[in-house]
mmCIF file of C-alpha atoms and ligand atoms in Angstrom:
data_model
loop_
_atom_site.group_PDB
_atom_site.id
_atom_site.type_symbol
_atom_site.label_atom_id
_atom_site.label_comp_id
_atom_site.label_asym_id
_atom_site.label_seq_id
_atom_site.Cartn_x
_atom_site.Cartn_y
_atom_site.Cartn_z
ATOM 1 C CA ASN A 2 93.176 191.075 221.564
ATOM 2 C CA PRO A 3 90.496 189.297 223.488
ATOM 3 C CA PRO A 4 92.273 186.939 225.973
ATOM 4 C CA HIS A 5 91.194 183.725 224.357
ATOM 5 C CA GLU A 6 93.046 184.322 221.126
ATOM 6 C CA SER A 7 96.356 183.584 222.801
ATOM 7 C CA ALA A 8 95.187 180.231 224.120
ATOM 8 C CA VAL A 9 93.774 179.050 220.687
ATOM 9 C CA GLN A 10 95.759 178.490 217.565
ATOM 10 C CA PHE A 11 93.588 179.762 214.862
ATOM 11 C CA HIS A 12 93.589 178.925 211.122
ATOM 12 C CA ASP A 13 91.506 181.425 209.177
ATOM 13 C CA MET A 14 90.369 180.027 205.825
ATOM 14 C CA HIS A 15 87.337 182.274 206.050
ATOM 15 C CA PRO A 16 84.831 181.762 203.271
ATOM 16 C CA PRO A 17 84.961 185.029 201.327
ATOM 17 C CA VAL A 18 81.829 187.281 200.936
ATOM 18 C CA GLU A 19 81.996 186.473 197.203
ATOM 19 C CA ASP A 20 80.943 182.936 198.015
ATOM 20 C CA LEU A 21 77.764 184.342 199.473
ATOM 21 C CA ARG A 22 77.212 186.691 196.595
ATOM 22 C CA ALA A 23 77.977 184.067 193.794
ATOM 23 C CA GLU A 24 75.873 181.363 195.438
ATOM 24 C CA VAL A 25 72.951 183.589 196.205
ATOM 25 C CA LEU A 26 72.743 184.992 192.718
ATOM 26 C CA HIS A 27 73.069 181.621 191.195
ATOM 27 C CA GLY A 28 70.522 180.105 193.577
ATOM 28 C CA LEU A 29 67.942 182.885 193.052
ATOM 29 C CA ALA A 30 68.201 182.381 189.245
ATOM 30 C CA ARG A 31 67.522 178.635 189.396
ATOM 31 C CA ARG A 32 64.084 177.004 189.425
ATOM 32 C CA PRO A 33 63.228 176.076 192.088
ATOM 33 C CA ARG A 34 65.073 178.833 193.790
ATOM 34 C CA ARG A 35 67.467 177.645 196.418
ATOM 35 C CA ILE A 36 70.073 179.116 198.779
ATOM 36 C CA PRO A 37 72.377 176.757 200.669
ATOM 37 C CA PRO A 38 71.739 176.353 204.385
ATOM 38 C CA LYS A 39 75.377 176.955 205.261
ATOM 39 C CA PHE A 40 74.671 180.649 204.912
ATOM 40 C CA PHE A 41 72.151 180.706 207.854
ATOM 41 C CA TYR A 42 75.167 180.869 210.289
ATOM 42 C CA ASP A 43 76.102 184.479 210.643
ATOM 43 C CA ARG A 44 76.417 185.453 214.337
ATOM 44 C CA ARG A 45 72.723 186.041 214.782
ATOM 45 C CA GLY A 46 71.919 182.877 212.805
ATOM 46 C CA SER A 47 74.154 180.816 215.110
ATOM 47 C CA GLU A 48 72.380 182.451 218.130
ATOM 48 C CA LEU A 49 69.011 181.648 216.696
ATOM 49 C CA PHE A 50 70.012 178.109 216.016
ATOM 50 C CA GLU A 51 71.094 177.749 219.641
ATOM 51 C CA ALA A 52 67.603 179.083 220.680
ATOM 52 C CA ILE A 53 65.929 176.470 218.369
ATOM 53 C CA THR A 54 67.707 173.755 220.264
ATOM 54 C CA GLU A 55 66.070 174.909 223.360
ATOM 55 C CA THR A 56 62.503 175.059 222.048
ATOM 56 C CA PRO A 57 60.255 172.184 223.471
ATOM 57 C CA GLU A 58 59.547 170.899 219.904
ATOM 58 C CA TYR A 59 63.122 170.503 218.652
ATOM 59 C CA TYR A 60 64.026 167.119 220.095
ATOM 60 C CA PRO A 61 67.332 166.355 218.241
ATOM 61 C CA THR A 62 69.661 168.318 220.500
ATOM 62 C CA ARG A 63 68.444 167.065 223.785
ATOM 63 C CA THR A 64 67.960 163.565 222.557
ATOM 64 C CA GLU A 65 71.609 163.425 221.232
ATOM 65 C CA LEU A 66 72.895 164.916 224.446
ATOM 66 C CA GLY A 67 71.090 162.152 226.434
ATOM 67 C CA LEU A 68 72.839 159.549 224.142
ATOM 68 C CA LEU A 69 76.275 161.166 224.709
ATOM 69 C CA GLU A 70 75.658 161.256 228.552
ATOM 70 C CA THR A 71 74.592 157.656 228.646
ATOM 71 C CA HIS A 72 77.195 156.233 226.084
ATOM 72 C CA GLY A 73 80.046 158.758 226.273
ATOM 73 C CA GLU A 74 82.420 156.303 227.984
ATOM 74 C CA ALA A 75 81.739 153.618 225.466
ATOM 75 C CA MET A 76 82.318 156.090 222.664
ATOM 76 C CA ALA A 77 85.599 157.230 224.174
ATOM 77 C CA GLY A 78 86.618 153.612 224.371
ATOM 78 C CA LEU A 79 86.002 153.117 220.759
ATOM 79 C CA LEU A 80 87.608 156.429 219.629
ATOM 80 C CA GLY A 81 90.846 155.972 221.496
ATOM 81 C CA ARG A 82 91.836 158.365 224.342
ATOM 82 C CA GLY A 83 94.772 160.835 224.112
ATOM 83 C CA GLY A 84 94.587 161.390 220.387
ATOM 84 C CA VAL A 85 93.297 164.042 217.931
ATOM 85 C CA LEU A 86 89.612 164.957 217.872
ATOM 86 C CA VAL A 87 88.343 166.943 214.957
ATOM 87 C CA GLU A 88 84.908 168.487 215.315
ATOM 88 C CA LEU A 89 82.884 169.440 212.273
ATOM 89 C CA GLY A 90 80.710 172.453 213.147
ATOM 90 C CA SER A 91 81.375 173.749 216.647
ATOM 91 C CA GLY A 92 77.964 175.166 217.661
ATOM 92 C CA SER A 93 77.615 172.206 220.073
ATOM 93 C CA SER A 94 79.221 173.326 223.247
ATOM 94 C CA ARG A 95 77.514 171.044 225.675
ATOM 95 C CA LYS A 96 78.084 168.012 223.428
ATOM 96 C CA ILE A 97 81.691 168.514 222.986
ATOM 97 C CA ARG A 98 82.256 168.999 226.766
ATOM 98 C CA LEU A 99 80.759 165.546 227.323
ATOM 99 C CA LEU A 100 82.998 163.966 224.721
ATOM 100 C CA LEU A 101 86.147 165.881 225.911
ATOM 101 C CA ASP A 102 85.566 164.875 229.413
ATOM 102 C CA ALA A 103 85.389 161.154 228.449
ATOM 103 C CA LEU A 104 88.005 161.313 225.738
ATOM 104 C CA ARG A 105 90.708 163.709 227.014
ATOM 105 C CA PRO A 106 92.328 164.245 223.494
ATOM 106 C CA ALA A 107 95.791 165.712 223.215
ATOM 107 C CA LEU A 108 94.589 167.895 220.490
ATOM 108 C CA TYR A 109 91.039 169.277 219.720
ATOM 109 C CA MET A 110 90.375 170.840 216.332
ATOM 110 C CA PRO A 111 86.959 172.539 215.875
ATOM 111 C CA LEU A 112 86.173 173.470 212.336
ATOM 112 C CA ASP A 113 83.340 175.928 211.708
ATOM 113 C CA ILE A 114 82.098 178.357 209.029
ATOM 114 C CA SER A 115 81.037 180.961 211.649
ATOM 115 C CA ARG A 116 84.278 182.765 212.507
ATOM 116 C CA ASP A 117 83.214 184.737 215.583
ATOM 117 C CA PHE A 118 81.068 181.972 216.971
ATOM 118 C CA LEU A 119 84.009 179.421 216.564
ATOM 119 C CA LEU A 120 86.538 181.777 218.292
ATOM 120 C CA ASP A 121 84.287 182.368 221.221
ATOM 121 C CA ALA A 122 83.529 178.724 221.597
ATOM 122 C CA ALA A 123 87.176 177.528 221.122
ATOM 123 C CA GLY A 124 88.470 180.214 223.511
ATOM 124 C CA GLU A 125 86.125 178.975 226.225
ATOM 125 C CA LEU A 126 87.057 175.401 225.795
ATOM 126 C CA ALA A 127 90.857 176.218 225.806
ATOM 127 C CA ARG A 128 90.382 177.929 229.115
ATOM 128 C CA GLU A 129 88.342 175.113 230.589
ATOM 129 C CA TYR A 130 90.544 172.368 229.436
ATOM 130 C CA PRO A 131 94.189 173.571 229.961
ATOM 131 C CA GLY A 132 95.497 170.118 229.260
ATOM 132 C CA ILE A 133 94.102 170.047 225.720
ATOM 133 C CA ARG A 134 95.620 171.906 222.762
ATOM 134 C CA VAL A 135 93.028 173.677 220.727
ATOM 135 C CA HIS A 136 93.492 174.423 217.030
ATOM 136 C CA ALA A 137 90.387 176.111 215.573
ATOM 137 C CA ALA A 138 89.875 176.560 211.801
ATOM 138 C CA CYS A 139 87.297 178.758 210.149
ATOM 139 C CA VAL A 140 86.461 176.787 206.982
ATOM 140 C CA ASP A 141 83.602 175.889 204.747
ATOM 141 C CA TYR A 142 83.984 172.117 205.030
ATOM 142 C CA SER A 143 81.322 171.569 202.397
ATOM 143 C CA ARG A 144 83.990 172.435 199.877
ATOM 144 C CA GLY A 145 86.511 169.907 200.918
ATOM 145 C CA LEU A 146 88.556 169.062 204.069
ATOM 146 C CA ALA A 147 92.188 170.124 204.123
ATOM 147 C CA LEU A 148 93.234 169.752 207.725
ATOM 148 C CA PRO A 149 96.088 171.797 208.710
ATOM 149 C CA GLY A 150 98.833 169.693 210.217
ATOM 150 C CA LEU A 151 97.210 166.582 211.652
ATOM 151 C CA PRO A 152 99.926 165.081 213.857
ATOM 152 C CA GLU A 153 101.172 161.534 212.946
ATOM 153 C CA GLY A 154 101.134 158.604 215.288
ATOM 154 C CA LEU A 155 98.136 159.564 217.480
ATOM 155 C CA PRO A 156 94.650 158.040 217.186
ATOM 156 C CA ARG A 157 92.423 160.152 214.974
ATOM 157 C CA ALA A 158 88.713 160.742 215.622
ATOM 158 C CA ALA A 159 86.147 162.991 214.206
ATOM 159 C CA PHE A 160 82.966 164.147 215.814
ATOM 160 C CA PHE A 161 80.066 165.341 213.588
ATOM 161 C CA PRO A 162 77.130 165.970 215.919
ATOM 162 C CA GLY A 163 73.635 167.392 215.489
ATOM 163 C CA SER A 164 72.637 165.613 212.236
ATOM 164 C CA SER A 165 74.240 168.406 210.316
ATOM 165 C CA ILE A 166 75.059 165.658 207.836
ATOM 166 C CA GLY A 167 71.309 165.713 207.047
ATOM 167 C CA ASN A 168 71.621 169.202 205.686
ATOM 168 C CA PHE A 169 73.536 167.833 202.692
ATOM 169 C CA GLU A 170 71.900 166.096 199.716
ATOM 170 C CA PRO A 171 72.698 162.412 199.991
ATOM 171 C CA GLY A 172 75.375 162.701 197.164
ATOM 172 C CA GLN A 173 77.156 165.607 198.847
ATOM 173 C CA ALA A 174 76.880 163.852 202.189
ATOM 174 C CA ARG A 175 78.646 160.876 200.663
ATOM 175 C CA GLN A 176 81.266 163.085 199.272
ATOM 176 C CA LEU A 177 81.867 164.920 202.563
ATOM 177 C CA LEU A 178 82.111 161.631 204.458
ATOM 178 C CA THR A 179 84.595 160.454 201.825
ATOM 179 C CA HIS A 180 86.672 163.538 202.571
ATOM 180 C CA VAL A 181 86.441 162.875 206.286
ATOM 181 C CA ALA A 182 87.531 159.267 205.807
ATOM 182 C CA ARG A 183 90.516 160.368 203.698
ATOM 183 C CA ALA A 184 91.583 163.015 206.306
ATOM 184 C CA LEU A 185 91.421 160.513 209.152
ATOM 185 C CA GLY A 186 93.104 157.742 207.223
ATOM 186 C CA PRO A 187 92.911 153.934 207.907
ATOM 187 C CA GLY A 188 91.848 153.142 211.500
ATOM 188 C CA GLY A 189 90.341 156.662 212.020
ATOM 189 C CA ARG A 190 87.035 156.727 213.648
ATOM 190 C CA LEU A 191 83.992 158.975 213.372
ATOM 191 C CA VAL A 192 81.191 159.582 215.903
ATOM 192 C CA ILE A 193 78.243 161.113 213.996
ATOM 193 C CA GLY A 194 74.727 162.103 215.060
ATOM 194 C CA VAL A 195 71.985 161.228 212.603
ATOM 195 C CA ASP A 196 68.314 162.156 212.985
ATOM 196 C CA LEU A 197 65.921 159.225 212.333
ATOM 197 C CA GLN A 198 62.918 158.792 210.214
ATOM 198 C CA LYS A 199 59.734 159.106 212.350
ATOM 199 C CA ASP A 200 56.094 160.200 212.576
ATOM 200 C CA PRO A 201 55.844 163.328 210.333
ATOM 201 C CA ALA A 202 53.736 165.063 212.972
ATOM 202 C CA ILE A 203 56.901 165.052 215.307
ATOM 203 C CA LEU A 204 59.048 166.446 212.519
ATOM 204 C CA ASN A 205 56.583 169.120 211.380
ATOM 205 C CA ALA A 206 56.342 170.366 214.969
ATOM 206 C CA ALA A 207 60.075 170.429 215.337
ATOM 207 C CA TYR A 208 60.511 172.765 212.420
ATOM 208 C CA ASN A 209 57.457 174.941 213.116
ATOM 209 C CA ASP A 210 57.958 175.692 216.905
ATOM 210 C CA ALA A 211 55.200 177.683 218.469
ATOM 211 C CA ALA A 212 57.514 180.509 219.604
ATOM 212 C CA GLY A 213 58.561 181.185 215.998
ATOM 213 C CA VAL A 214 62.296 180.745 216.661
ATOM 214 C CA THR A 215 62.755 178.528 213.576
ATOM 215 C CA ALA A 216 60.825 181.091 211.501
ATOM 216 C CA ALA A 217 63.107 183.803 212.742
ATOM 217 C CA PHE A 218 66.194 181.621 211.872
ATOM 218 C CA ASN A 219 64.937 181.039 208.405
ATOM 219 C CA ARG A 220 64.136 184.727 207.794
ATOM 220 C CA ASN A 221 67.420 185.880 209.272
ATOM 221 C CA LEU A 222 68.972 184.608 206.054
ATOM 222 C CA LEU A 223 67.274 187.496 204.201
ATOM 223 C CA VAL A 224 68.300 189.919 206.860
ATOM 224 C CA ARG A 225 71.886 188.790 206.277
ATOM 225 C CA ILE A 226 71.588 189.034 202.525
ATOM 226 C CA ASN A 227 70.122 192.453 202.793
ATOM 227 C CA ARG A 228 73.027 193.609 204.993
ATOM 228 C CA GLU A 229 76.019 191.824 203.356
ATOM 229 C CA LEU A 230 74.920 192.103 199.736
ATOM 230 C CA GLY A 231 72.980 195.377 199.878
ATOM 231 C CA ALA A 232 69.754 193.538 198.893
ATOM 232 C CA ASP A 233 66.156 194.793 199.582
ATOM 233 C CA PHE A 234 64.211 191.693 200.561
ATOM 234 C CA ASP A 235 60.958 192.994 202.292
ATOM 235 C CA LEU A 236 60.743 190.925 205.475
ATOM 236 C CA ALA A 237 57.048 191.704 205.744
ATOM 237 C CA HIS A 238 56.374 189.790 202.523
ATOM 238 C CA PHE A 239 58.441 186.524 202.964
ATOM 239 C CA HIS A 240 57.151 183.763 205.297
ATOM 240 C CA HIS A 241 58.584 180.681 206.812
ATOM 241 C CA ARG A 242 57.279 177.310 205.661
ATOM 242 C CA ALA A 243 58.563 173.983 206.719
ATOM 243 C CA PHE A 244 57.168 170.417 206.132
ATOM 244 C CA TYR A 245 58.220 166.820 205.925
ATOM 245 C CA ALA A 246 58.411 165.548 202.266
ATOM 246 C CA PRO A 247 57.981 161.763 202.479
ATOM 247 C CA GLY A 248 59.211 161.028 198.953
ATOM 248 C CA PRO A 249 62.770 162.177 199.491
ATOM 249 C CA GLY A 250 62.462 161.622 203.293
ATOM 250 C CA ARG A 251 63.469 165.147 204.291
ATOM 251 C CA VAL A 252 62.086 168.223 206.059
ATOM 252 C CA GLU A 253 62.226 171.153 203.629
ATOM 253 C CA MET A 254 62.345 174.801 204.718
ATOM 254 C CA HIS A 255 61.294 177.568 202.386
ATOM 255 C CA LEU A 256 60.743 181.340 202.411
ATOM 256 C CA VAL A 257 57.579 182.010 200.564
ATOM 257 C CA SER A 258 56.789 185.292 198.913
ATOM 258 C CA ASP A 259 53.185 186.291 199.861
ATOM 259 C CA CYS A 260 52.702 188.701 196.824
ATOM 260 C CA LEU A 261 53.986 189.564 193.502
ATOM 261 C CA GLN A 262 57.235 191.501 194.132
ATOM 262 C CA GLN A 263 60.581 192.475 192.707
ATOM 263 C CA VAL A 264 63.818 192.066 194.784
ATOM 264 C CA ARG A 265 67.178 193.714 194.068
ATOM 265 C CA VAL A 266 70.243 191.646 194.985
ATOM 266 C CA ALA A 267 73.669 192.940 194.295
ATOM 267 C CA GLY A 268 72.607 194.844 191.168
ATOM 268 C CA HIS A 269 70.334 192.075 189.924
ATOM 269 C CA SER A 270 66.598 191.997 189.837
ATOM 270 C CA PHE A 271 64.503 189.004 190.819
ATOM 271 C CA HIS A 272 60.741 188.762 190.103
ATOM 272 C CA PHE A 273 58.647 186.660 192.576
ATOM 273 C CA GLU A 274 55.091 185.468 192.124
ATOM 274 C CA ALA A 275 52.749 185.266 195.038
ATOM 275 C CA GLY A 276 53.469 181.806 196.564
ATOM 276 C CA GLU A 277 56.792 181.389 194.961
ATOM 277 C CA SER A 278 59.432 180.107 197.284
ATOM 278 C CA ILE A 279 63.142 179.979 197.987
ATOM 279 C CA HIS A 280 64.166 176.542 199.167
ATOM 280 C CA THR A 281 66.674 177.312 202.108
ATOM 281 C CA GLU A 282 67.237 173.947 203.721
ATOM 282 C CA SER A 283 66.803 170.300 203.506
ATOM 283 C CA SER A 284 67.148 168.131 206.635
ATOM 284 C CA TYR A 285 67.345 164.484 205.501
ATOM 285 C CA LYS A 286 66.149 161.862 208.028
ATOM 286 C CA TYR A 287 67.596 158.305 207.840
ATOM 287 C CA SER A 288 67.084 154.840 209.087
ATOM 288 C CA VAL A 289 69.969 153.286 210.926
ATOM 289 C CA ALA A 290 70.505 150.873 208.082
ATOM 290 C CA GLY A 291 70.123 153.520 205.360
ATOM 291 C CA PHE A 292 72.797 155.728 206.981
ATOM 292 C CA GLN A 293 75.182 152.824 207.316
ATOM 293 C CA VAL A 294 74.890 152.132 203.586
ATOM 294 C CA LEU A 295 75.722 155.804 202.798
ATOM 295 C CA ALA A 296 78.620 155.764 205.183
ATOM 296 C CA GLY A 297 79.802 152.420 203.672
ATOM 297 C CA GLU A 298 79.893 153.964 200.270
ATOM 298 C CA ALA A 299 82.113 156.693 201.771
ATOM 299 C CA GLY A 300 84.522 154.068 203.135
ATOM 300 C CA PHE A 301 83.366 153.727 206.687
ATOM 301 C CA ALA A 302 82.445 150.470 208.424
ATOM 302 C CA PRO A 303 80.028 150.407 211.304
ATOM 303 C CA LEU A 304 81.412 149.789 214.788
ATOM 304 C CA ALA A 305 78.496 150.654 216.985
ATOM 305 C CA VAL A 306 75.168 152.609 216.995
ATOM 306 C CA TRP A 307 73.157 154.018 219.929
ATOM 307 C CA THR A 308 69.507 155.154 219.784
ATOM 308 C CA ASP A 309 67.087 156.501 222.369
ATOM 309 C CA ARG A 310 64.174 154.414 223.474
ATOM 310 C CA ASP A 311 61.756 156.346 221.316
ATOM 311 C CA ASP A 312 63.916 155.980 218.241
ATOM 312 C CA LEU A 313 64.051 159.709 217.561
ATOM 313 C CA PHE A 314 67.801 160.010 217.037
ATOM 314 C CA SER A 315 70.935 157.848 216.402
ATOM 315 C CA VAL A 316 74.658 158.273 217.106
ATOM 316 C CA HIS A 317 76.913 156.057 215.024
ATOM 317 C CA CYS A 318 80.520 155.074 215.589
ATOM 318 C CA LEU A 319 82.172 154.204 212.293
ATOM 319 C CA GLU A 320 85.727 153.242 211.220
ATOM 320 C CA VAL A 321 87.773 153.980 208.099
HETATM 321 C C1 AVI B 27 71.887 172.147 211.967
HETATM 322 N N1 AVI B 27 70.834 171.352 211.424
HETATM 323 C C2 AVI B 27 71.044 169.893 211.631
HETATM 324 C C3 AVI B 27 69.480 171.712 211.816
HETATM 325 C C4 AVI B 27 68.344 170.747 211.293
HETATM 326 O O1 AVI B 27 67.589 170.259 212.044
HETATM 327 O O2 AVI B 27 68.403 170.430 210.106
HETATM 328 C C5 AVI B 27 69.113 173.106 211.335
HETATM 329 C C6 AVI B 27 67.778 173.494 211.541
HETATM 330 N N2 AVI B 27 66.873 174.032 210.793
HETATM 331 C C7 AVI B 27 65.699 174.239 211.280
HETATM 332 N N3 AVI B 27 65.835 173.880 212.506
HETATM 333 C C8 AVI B 27 67.059 173.438 212.769
#
């Protein structure tokens, strides 16, 4: 056993490979074709996402980090120290350190769909913060949120950074937040990072970085499907496309077939025209007020909101 496994209590509700198979087959048969973005995050995908956050064009991560640095103490004051901190998605190592330093919870529970990535990150944190119990859970939280054994009588807080909420359709986002509110219970608090509406040129650059890291991240989805489902996507003939769609207020990512081709996936055949695409991700951008309305429909009242001086990104503190 790697040494970290002893320090971390680990709950494996590992999303089975059948989920990938069923959702990919279903999504490829639909029009428009669509594969849910949660499947980006195999180990390589998680690494590529980390690399995206370091590109000069991708402002959300560093802007949110700046907000956590500047306002971490105020956030900790609102969340309540010494309680339980649940984190949705744990690919955010620097952010969680800022919050753990300020908050010093008794129990930290990272939830993530990417098992290996989660275990590595949780193990490191357990070593660095010996005073904090760490219970990690590998779970697809888009399917609901059964939290194993939340202790009673301690302040409960959740941290959902990175604007990952933006990768859900607004209806699903409302539903997920409703689950979070229910899991936290009355008085529970949520700190959530939400990317803001802005000049489309900034958004288009952020999802089309010059070094091609975002393109590699998008295309890695096909590499994963080839490997895990025995598919034969030809990487030479699918290209990354990302653009801001002002109607729905979201950035869309697609993989576009550049020719007429046939692809086999898990025993099924799919026919692609030249120019036909698979929609792989939406990243919704909100106004502060627009997000507060959505959170309100899920049972959260606003307590505070912080934004950077260029109004690129927002961090909300909400209460059930
Ligand atoms: C994780 N999520 C919030 C990122 C986003 O910006 O929607 C994923 C991403 N896709 C392309 N670049 C980053």
